[in-house]
Short mmCIF file of C-alpha atoms in Angstrom, two decimals:
data_model
loop_
_atom_site.label_atom_id
_atom_site.label_comp_id
_atom_site.label_asym_id
_atom_site.label_seq_id
_atom_site.Cartn_x
_atom_site.Cartn_y
_atom_site.Cartn_z
CA MET A 1 18.65 -4.66 33.44
CA PRO A 2 20.13 -2.56 30.79
CA MET A 3 17.80 0.02 29.12
CA ALA A 4 18.10 -1.65 25.67
CA ALA A 5 17.31 -4.98 27.00
CA ARG A 6 14.33 -3.72 29.03
CA THR A 7 13.04 -2.01 25.95
CA VAL A 8 13.13 -5.24 24.00
CA CYS A 9 11.54 -7.15 26.67
CA GLN A 10 8.67 -4.67 26.99
CA MET A 11 8.21 -4.73 23.16
CA LEU A 12 7.99 -8.37 23.04
CA GLN A 13 5.72 -8.62 25.84
CA ARG A 14 3.51 -5.88 24.34
CA ARG A 15 3.61 -7.94 21.01
CA LEU A 16 2.51 -11.19 22.53
CA VAL A 17 -0.30 -9.61 24.68
CA SER A 18 -1.73 -7.62 21.86
CA SER A 19 -1.62 -10.46 19.52
CA ALA A 20 -3.56 -12.70 21.96
CA ALA A 21 -6.27 -10.28 22.19
CA ALA A 22 -6.49 -9.53 18.56
CA ALA A 23 -6.53 -13.20 17.60
CA CYS A 24 -10.26 -13.17 18.96
CA LEU A 25 -11.32 -10.79 16.15
CA PRO A 26 -12.45 -11.77 12.92
CA PRO A 27 -10.68 -10.17 9.82
CA ALA A 28 -13.63 -7.57 9.06
CA GLU A 29 -13.48 -6.46 12.73
CA LEU A 30 -9.68 -6.27 12.69
CA ARG A 31 -9.76 -4.04 9.63
CA SER A 32 -12.29 -1.81 11.26
CA HIS A 33 -10.20 -1.72 14.58
CA ARG A 34 -7.07 -0.80 12.53
CA SER A 35 -8.80 1.94 10.66
CA ALA A 36 -10.22 3.36 13.93
CA LEU A 37 -6.76 3.43 15.43
CA PHE A 38 -5.53 5.18 12.17
CA SER A 39 -8.34 7.76 12.38
CA LYS A 40 -7.50 8.41 16.25
CA GLU A 41 -3.71 9.02 15.41
CA GLN A 42 -4.61 11.14 12.51
CA ALA A 43 -6.82 13.42 14.44
CA ARG A 44 -4.11 13.55 17.27
CA GLN A 45 -1.51 14.81 14.69
CA ARG A 46 -3.80 17.28 13.21
CA SER A 47 -4.58 18.85 16.75
CA LEU A 48 -0.84 19.62 16.96
CA TYR A 49 -1.62 22.61 14.50
CA PRO A 50 -4.39 24.34 16.53
CA ARG A 51 -3.54 27.78 15.12
CA THR A 52 -3.53 28.82 11.38
CA GLU A 53 0.09 29.60 10.44
CA LYS A 54 0.86 30.50 6.79
CA ILE A 55 3.66 28.91 4.78
CA GLU A 56 4.82 29.85 1.26
CA VAL A 57 4.78 27.15 -1.47
CA MET A 58 7.03 27.92 -4.62
CA LEU A 59 5.87 25.79 -7.54
CA GLN A 60 8.43 24.37 -9.93
CA GLY A 61 7.93 22.54 -13.16
CA PRO A 62 6.81 23.32 -16.69
CA GLY A 63 4.20 26.10 -16.75
CA LEU A 64 4.41 26.73 -13.01
CA GLN A 65 7.92 27.94 -12.53
CA GLY A 66 7.86 30.82 -10.01
CA THR A 67 4.10 30.48 -9.04
CA LEU A 68 3.77 31.24 -5.37
CA LEU A 69 0.93 29.80 -3.18
CA VAL A 70 0.37 30.93 0.53
CA MET A 71 -0.93 27.84 2.36
CA ASN A 72 -1.63 26.64 5.89
CA ARG A 73 1.09 24.76 7.65
CA GLY A 74 0.03 21.35 8.89
CA LEU A 75 -3.18 21.38 7.10
CA SER A 76 -2.54 22.03 3.48
CA THR A 77 -1.14 19.35 1.11
CA PRO A 78 0.19 19.18 -2.38
CA TYR A 79 -3.33 18.10 -3.39
CA SER A 80 -4.74 21.38 -1.78
CA CYS A 81 -2.18 23.18 -4.05
CA THR A 82 -3.51 21.54 -7.10
CA ARG A 83 -6.96 22.95 -6.41
CA HIS A 84 -5.59 26.41 -6.82
CA LEU A 85 -4.40 25.65 -10.20
CA THR A 86 -6.29 23.63 -13.12
CA GLU A 87 -8.50 20.64 -13.08
CA TRP A 88 -5.69 18.89 -15.10
CA HIS A 89 -3.33 19.38 -12.22
CA VAL A 90 -6.01 18.02 -9.66
CA LYS A 91 -6.74 14.86 -11.81
CA SER A 92 -3.30 14.12 -13.25
CA SER A 93 -0.74 14.81 -10.24
CA ALA A 94 0.24 11.44 -9.00
CA LEU A 95 3.12 12.45 -6.56
CA ALA A 96 4.94 15.51 -5.39
CA LEU A 97 8.43 16.49 -4.76
CA VAL A 98 9.02 18.76 -1.71
CA ASP A 99 12.44 20.39 -1.69
CA GLY A 100 13.36 17.64 -4.04
CA GLN A 101 12.19 14.69 -1.81
CA PRO A 102 9.22 12.41 -2.80
CA TRP A 103 5.99 13.57 -0.90
CA HIS A 104 2.57 12.06 -0.91
CA MET A 105 -0.18 14.21 -2.39
CA HIS A 106 -2.20 13.97 0.82
CA ARG A 107 0.66 14.49 3.31
CA PRO A 108 0.46 17.89 5.02
CA LEU A 109 2.97 20.41 4.30
CA THR A 110 4.94 21.54 7.44
CA HIS A 111 7.19 24.26 6.22
CA SER A 112 7.74 26.80 3.43
CA CYS A 113 9.03 24.82 0.41
CA ASP A 114 9.67 24.26 -3.32
CA LEU A 115 6.86 21.98 -4.71
CA THR A 116 6.97 19.99 -7.89
CA LEU A 117 3.87 18.01 -9.19
CA LEU A 118 4.80 14.75 -10.83
CA THR A 119 2.65 13.05 -13.51
CA PHE A 120 2.89 9.74 -15.47
CA LYS A 121 3.63 11.87 -18.73
CA ASP A 122 6.68 13.75 -17.52
CA ASP A 123 9.86 13.74 -19.35
CA ASP A 124 11.29 11.47 -16.60
CA PRO A 125 8.47 9.62 -14.88
CA GLN A 126 10.64 7.15 -13.01
CA ILE A 127 9.78 8.34 -9.62
CA ALA A 128 6.05 8.37 -10.30
CA ASN A 129 6.18 5.14 -12.06
CA GLN A 130 7.81 3.35 -9.13
CA ALA A 131 5.29 4.69 -6.80
CA TYR A 132 2.44 3.55 -9.10
CA TRP A 133 3.86 0.12 -9.03
CA ARG A 134 4.15 0.05 -5.32
CA SER A 135 0.59 1.35 -5.20
CA CYS A 136 -0.74 -1.45 -7.49
CA ALA A 137 0.83 -3.93 -5.13
CA ALA A 138 -0.67 -2.30 -2.09
CA LEU A 139 -4.11 -2.39 -3.91
CA LEU A 140 -3.70 -6.04 -4.53
CA GLY A 141 -2.88 -6.44 -0.93
CA HIS A 142 -6.19 -4.51 0.05
CA VAL A 143 -8.13 -6.96 -2.27
CA LEU A 144 -6.49 -10.12 -0.87
CA ASP A 145 -7.05 -9.04 2.57
CA ALA A 146 -10.76 -9.09 2.20
CA ALA A 147 -11.09 -11.77 -0.35
CA PHE A 148 -11.78 -14.82 1.82
CA LYS A 149 -14.52 -15.38 4.20
CA ASP A 150 -13.79 -14.69 7.80
CA LYS A 151 -13.03 -18.28 8.65
CA PHE A 152 -9.91 -18.10 6.57
CA SER A 153 -6.96 -15.94 7.69
CA VAL A 154 -4.80 -13.96 5.30
CA GLU A 155 -1.36 -12.86 6.45
CA LEU A 156 0.03 -10.00 4.20
CA LEU A 157 3.72 -10.12 4.28
CA LYS A 158 6.12 -7.11 3.50
CA LEU A 159 5.61 -5.75 0.15
CA PRO A 160 8.46 -6.58 -2.17
CA GLU A 161 9.96 -3.68 -3.87
CA VAL A 162 9.85 -4.84 -7.45
CA PRO A 163 11.09 -2.52 -10.20
CA VAL A 164 8.76 -1.72 -13.01
CA THR A 165 10.93 -3.51 -15.49
CA ALA A 166 10.11 -6.93 -13.74
CA GLY A 167 6.98 -6.91 -15.76
CA ALA A 168 4.52 -7.46 -12.77
CA PHE A 169 3.78 -5.93 -9.36
CA CYS A 170 3.92 -8.42 -6.57
CA CYS A 171 2.13 -9.04 -3.08
CA ASP A 172 3.43 -11.90 -0.75
CA LEU A 173 1.04 -13.56 1.48
CA VAL A 174 0.52 -16.61 3.70
CA LEU A 175 -3.05 -18.03 3.74
CA ASP A 176 -4.67 -20.12 6.59
CA PRO A 177 -2.95 -23.60 6.97
CA ARG A 178 -6.21 -25.24 5.74
CA LEU A 179 -5.64 -23.69 2.46
CA ASP A 180 -2.18 -25.09 1.80
CA SER A 181 -3.24 -27.31 -0.97
CA TRP A 182 -5.61 -24.80 -2.64
CA MET A 183 -4.91 -23.66 -6.16
CA LEU A 184 -6.13 -20.44 -7.84
CA THR A 185 -8.70 -20.97 -10.53
CA GLU A 186 -9.25 -18.57 -13.52
CA GLU A 187 -12.49 -17.64 -11.90
CA ASN A 188 -10.78 -16.70 -8.71
CA MET A 189 -8.39 -14.62 -10.64
CA ARG A 190 -11.36 -12.92 -12.52
CA SER A 191 -12.98 -12.37 -9.11
CA LEU A 192 -9.92 -10.71 -7.51
CA THR A 193 -9.57 -8.52 -10.82
CA ARG A 194 -13.11 -7.47 -10.49
CA ASP A 195 -12.70 -6.63 -6.91
CA SER A 196 -9.70 -4.44 -7.81
CA LEU A 197 -11.53 -2.64 -10.50
CA GLN A 198 -14.30 -1.82 -8.07
CA LEU A 199 -11.78 0.00 -5.72
CA ILE A 200 -10.37 1.84 -8.74
CA HIS A 201 -13.84 2.88 -9.72
CA LYS A 202 -14.39 4.32 -6.25
CA ASP A 203 -11.34 6.58 -6.83
CA LEU A 204 -10.29 6.24 -3.08
CA PRO A 205 -7.46 8.26 -1.58
CA TRP A 206 -4.39 6.64 -0.24
CA GLU A 207 -4.10 8.38 3.14
CA PRO A 208 -0.47 8.80 4.33
CA LEU A 209 0.35 8.75 8.06
CA GLU A 210 3.88 8.92 9.47
CA VAL A 211 3.55 7.23 13.19
CA SER A 212 5.77 6.04 15.90
CA ALA A 213 6.74 2.41 16.09
CA THR A 214 4.44 2.26 19.30
CA VAL A 215 1.44 3.42 17.51
CA ALA A 216 2.08 1.10 14.47
CA LEU A 217 2.58 -1.88 16.77
CA GLU A 218 -0.86 -1.15 18.28
CA ILE A 219 -2.52 -0.95 14.95
CA PHE A 220 -0.93 -4.11 13.71
CA SER A 221 -1.45 -5.94 17.00
CA HIS A 222 -3.11 -8.83 15.06
CA SER A 223 -0.03 -9.75 13.02
CA ARG A 224 3.40 -10.86 14.29
CA CYS A 225 4.69 -10.58 10.87
CA LYS A 226 3.58 -6.82 10.53
CA GLN A 227 5.06 -6.08 13.88
CA GLU A 228 8.32 -7.52 12.90
CA GLU A 229 8.08 -5.30 9.68
CA VAL A 230 7.22 -2.24 11.64
CA GLU A 231 10.25 -2.75 14.18
CA GLU A 232 12.58 -3.43 11.15
CA ARG A 233 11.37 -0.25 9.26
CA ALA A 234 11.44 1.97 12.62
CA ALA A 235 15.01 0.72 13.02
CA GLN A 236 16.01 1.74 9.59
CA SER A 237 14.24 5.21 9.77
CA GLN A 238 16.31 8.30 10.82
CA ASN A 239 13.63 9.29 13.25
CA GLY A 240 12.21 6.02 14.25
CA THR A 241 8.78 6.49 12.43
CA VAL A 242 6.78 4.13 10.18
CA SER A 243 4.83 5.20 7.05
CA LEU A 244 1.38 3.86 6.91
CA TYR A 245 -1.29 4.21 4.33
CA ARG A 246 -5.03 3.84 4.54
CA CYS A 247 -7.52 2.98 1.70
CA GLY A 248 -10.93 2.57 2.75
CA ASP A 249 -10.68 0.53 5.91
CA HIS A 250 -7.40 -1.19 4.86
CA VAL A 251 -4.24 -0.10 6.45
CA THR A 252 -0.75 -0.97 5.17
CA VAL A 253 2.89 -0.39 5.76
CA SER A 254 4.99 0.92 2.90
CA GLY A 255 8.62 1.47 2.42
CA GLY A 256 8.00 4.24 -0.01
CA PRO A 257 5.18 6.95 -1.16
CA LEU A 258 2.19 5.71 -2.85
CA VAL A 259 0.19 7.70 -5.41
CA ALA A 260 -2.67 9.81 -4.45
CA ARG A 261 -5.71 7.71 -5.24
CA THR A 262 -6.92 4.40 -6.64
CA GLY A 263 -8.56 6.10 -9.76
CA LEU A 264 -5.09 6.83 -11.22
CA CYS A 265 -5.16 3.23 -12.29
CA SER A 266 -6.53 2.51 -15.80
CA GLN A 267 -6.08 -1.11 -17.12
CA TYR A 268 -5.41 -3.37 -14.11
CA GLU A 269 -5.55 -7.21 -13.93
CA VAL A 270 -4.52 -9.88 -11.50
CA THR A 271 -2.43 -12.27 -13.48
CA SER A 272 -1.25 -15.14 -11.10
CA VAL A 273 -0.68 -16.42 -7.81
CA HIS A 274 2.45 -18.74 -7.30
CA THR A 275 3.30 -20.91 -4.53
CA VAL A 276 7.00 -20.38 -4.02
CA GLY A 277 8.12 -22.22 -0.84
CA GLU A 278 7.78 -22.36 2.87
CA CYS A 279 8.69 -19.62 5.38
CA GLU A 280 8.41 -19.17 9.13
CA TRP A 281 4.77 -18.06 8.61
CA GLY A 282 3.80 -21.04 6.54
CA VAL A 283 3.39 -21.70 2.80
CA LEU A 284 4.54 -18.47 0.95
CA ARG A 285 2.62 -17.32 -2.10
CA ARG A 286 3.31 -14.51 -4.36
CA ALA A 287 0.29 -12.85 -6.08
CA GLN A 288 1.15 -10.85 -9.16
CA GLY A 289 -0.57 -8.39 -11.61
CA LEU A 290 -0.29 -5.95 -14.34
CA SER A 291 -1.50 -2.27 -14.73
CA LEU A 292 -1.18 0.90 -16.68
CA PRO A 293 -1.91 4.35 -15.10
CA LEU A 294 -4.67 6.81 -16.34
CA ASN A 295 -4.22 8.23 -19.78
CA LEU A 296 -1.84 5.45 -20.85
CA THR A 297 -3.48 2.53 -22.65
CA ALA A 298 -2.19 -0.50 -24.49
CA HIS A 299 -3.62 -2.06 -27.56
CA HIS A 300 -5.20 -5.30 -26.72
CA LYS A 301 -2.45 -7.16 -28.76
CA VAL A 302 0.28 -5.58 -26.69
CA TRP A 303 -1.70 -6.04 -23.50
CA LYS A 304 -1.82 -9.82 -24.24
CA MET A 305 1.86 -9.96 -24.61
CA LEU A 306 2.42 -7.99 -21.35
CA ARG A 307 0.03 -10.16 -19.60
CA LYS A 308 1.70 -13.37 -20.67
CA ARG A 309 4.95 -11.91 -19.13
CA ALA A 310 3.21 -10.89 -15.97
CA GLU A 311 1.93 -14.42 -15.42
CA ARG A 312 5.65 -15.63 -14.78
CA LEU A 313 6.90 -15.70 -11.47
CA VAL A 314 8.92 -12.69 -10.53
CA ARG A 315 11.89 -13.91 -8.72
CA ASN A 316 13.88 -11.65 -6.44
CA VAL A 317 14.50 -11.52 -2.59
CA PHE A 318 11.65 -13.04 -0.95
CA VAL A 319 10.73 -11.26 2.35
CA CYS A 320 9.64 -13.98 4.57
CA ASP A 321 12.72 -15.31 6.20
CA ASN A 322 16.41 -15.81 5.24
CA SER A 323 15.67 -19.07 3.63
CA VAL A 324 12.99 -20.30 1.34
CA LYS A 325 12.47 -23.98 0.87
CA GLN A 326 10.71 -24.97 -2.27
CA VAL A 327 7.66 -27.23 -1.64
CA GLU A 328 5.42 -29.30 -3.92
CA ILE A 329 1.73 -28.28 -3.93
CA PRO A 330 -0.79 -30.97 -5.27
CA SER A 331 -2.26 -30.12 -8.58
CA SER A 332 -5.72 -31.02 -7.23
CA SER A 333 -7.39 -28.60 -4.77
CA THR A 334 -8.74 -30.12 -1.68
CA VAL A 335 -10.17 -26.91 -0.36
CA THR A 336 -12.03 -24.16 -2.55
CA PRO A 337 -12.52 -21.19 -0.39
CA PRO A 338 -15.37 -18.87 -1.62
CA LEU A 339 -14.14 -15.38 -2.67
CA ILE A 340 -16.07 -12.30 -1.53
CA THR A 341 -15.50 -8.92 -1.96
CA GLU A 342 -16.12 2.39 2.27
CA ALA A 343 -14.83 5.42 1.14
CA THR A 344 -12.96 7.78 3.19
CA PRO A 345 -13.57 11.58 2.46
CA PRO A 346 -10.80 13.42 0.33
CA GLN A 347 -8.01 15.07 2.18
CA GLN A 348 -8.57 18.69 3.13
#
């Protein structure tokens, strides 16, 4: 058997075996299982730098041009660098550029480099804004993943890369088949918003981890959908790795960097959940929301206008399968699942 075919067969076999084993675990235990595997890989990667080796970090940007910091290779992060500056830099830095490339604030630095700290008040905040929108969607996925009692499954699909100009961030999902006719109520929406605000108030870090496809497949052994996403992203990556992020005990895959922490959100509201069609996983729904980052607020009248826009379905490429068939969902709900709602220490 050719090497490529054998590799594919082994991957499929591993996927089927791990999915069957994971199916026995309730959602809360699955989240703990994923988080434990994340911690294990995180510890393994940190052990690759047993000796303290110094690197030089040259800061760029207004007021910092030419500032040189001597940091620890494989341990120090852009966030570590802010702690040698001012409290404003610690609290306001959302993302970094390392040698001109987007870099998460808690991702260890591996070589001497130029470092630029990005905030939402920069002259050109486009990169930080897109990372923020992506992070808001990931936060919504975090809330939805834990929003239903353990007897109802929630399948989070690949996060759609939606531009800020779309007016709402999005999270696609498929619920338990028993909830196909369920319609979101205003109280459900308020509950989801409250849960989101609780995570924001906790100011949890988004912890980044670059892993091999094998490790990512093990972490997401419960989800055939996520395993397909892992394989797709690994195939598109130059080095065959996948970017994972953890917030509390929630682990997700992301196609781009997230902001440093949940506390960078200010106003945040879940605005709608649309039923958009059928895909290979079941009835596809798109949850949407609206948010503004810390230190940027909107007058209540402006917010009301923005919220109205954010309620409308954001139409772009849906990420379930190649064809989406529109379906009719009854207006009356036959099932009303009750909504329910740990913090990791800051990076070194």
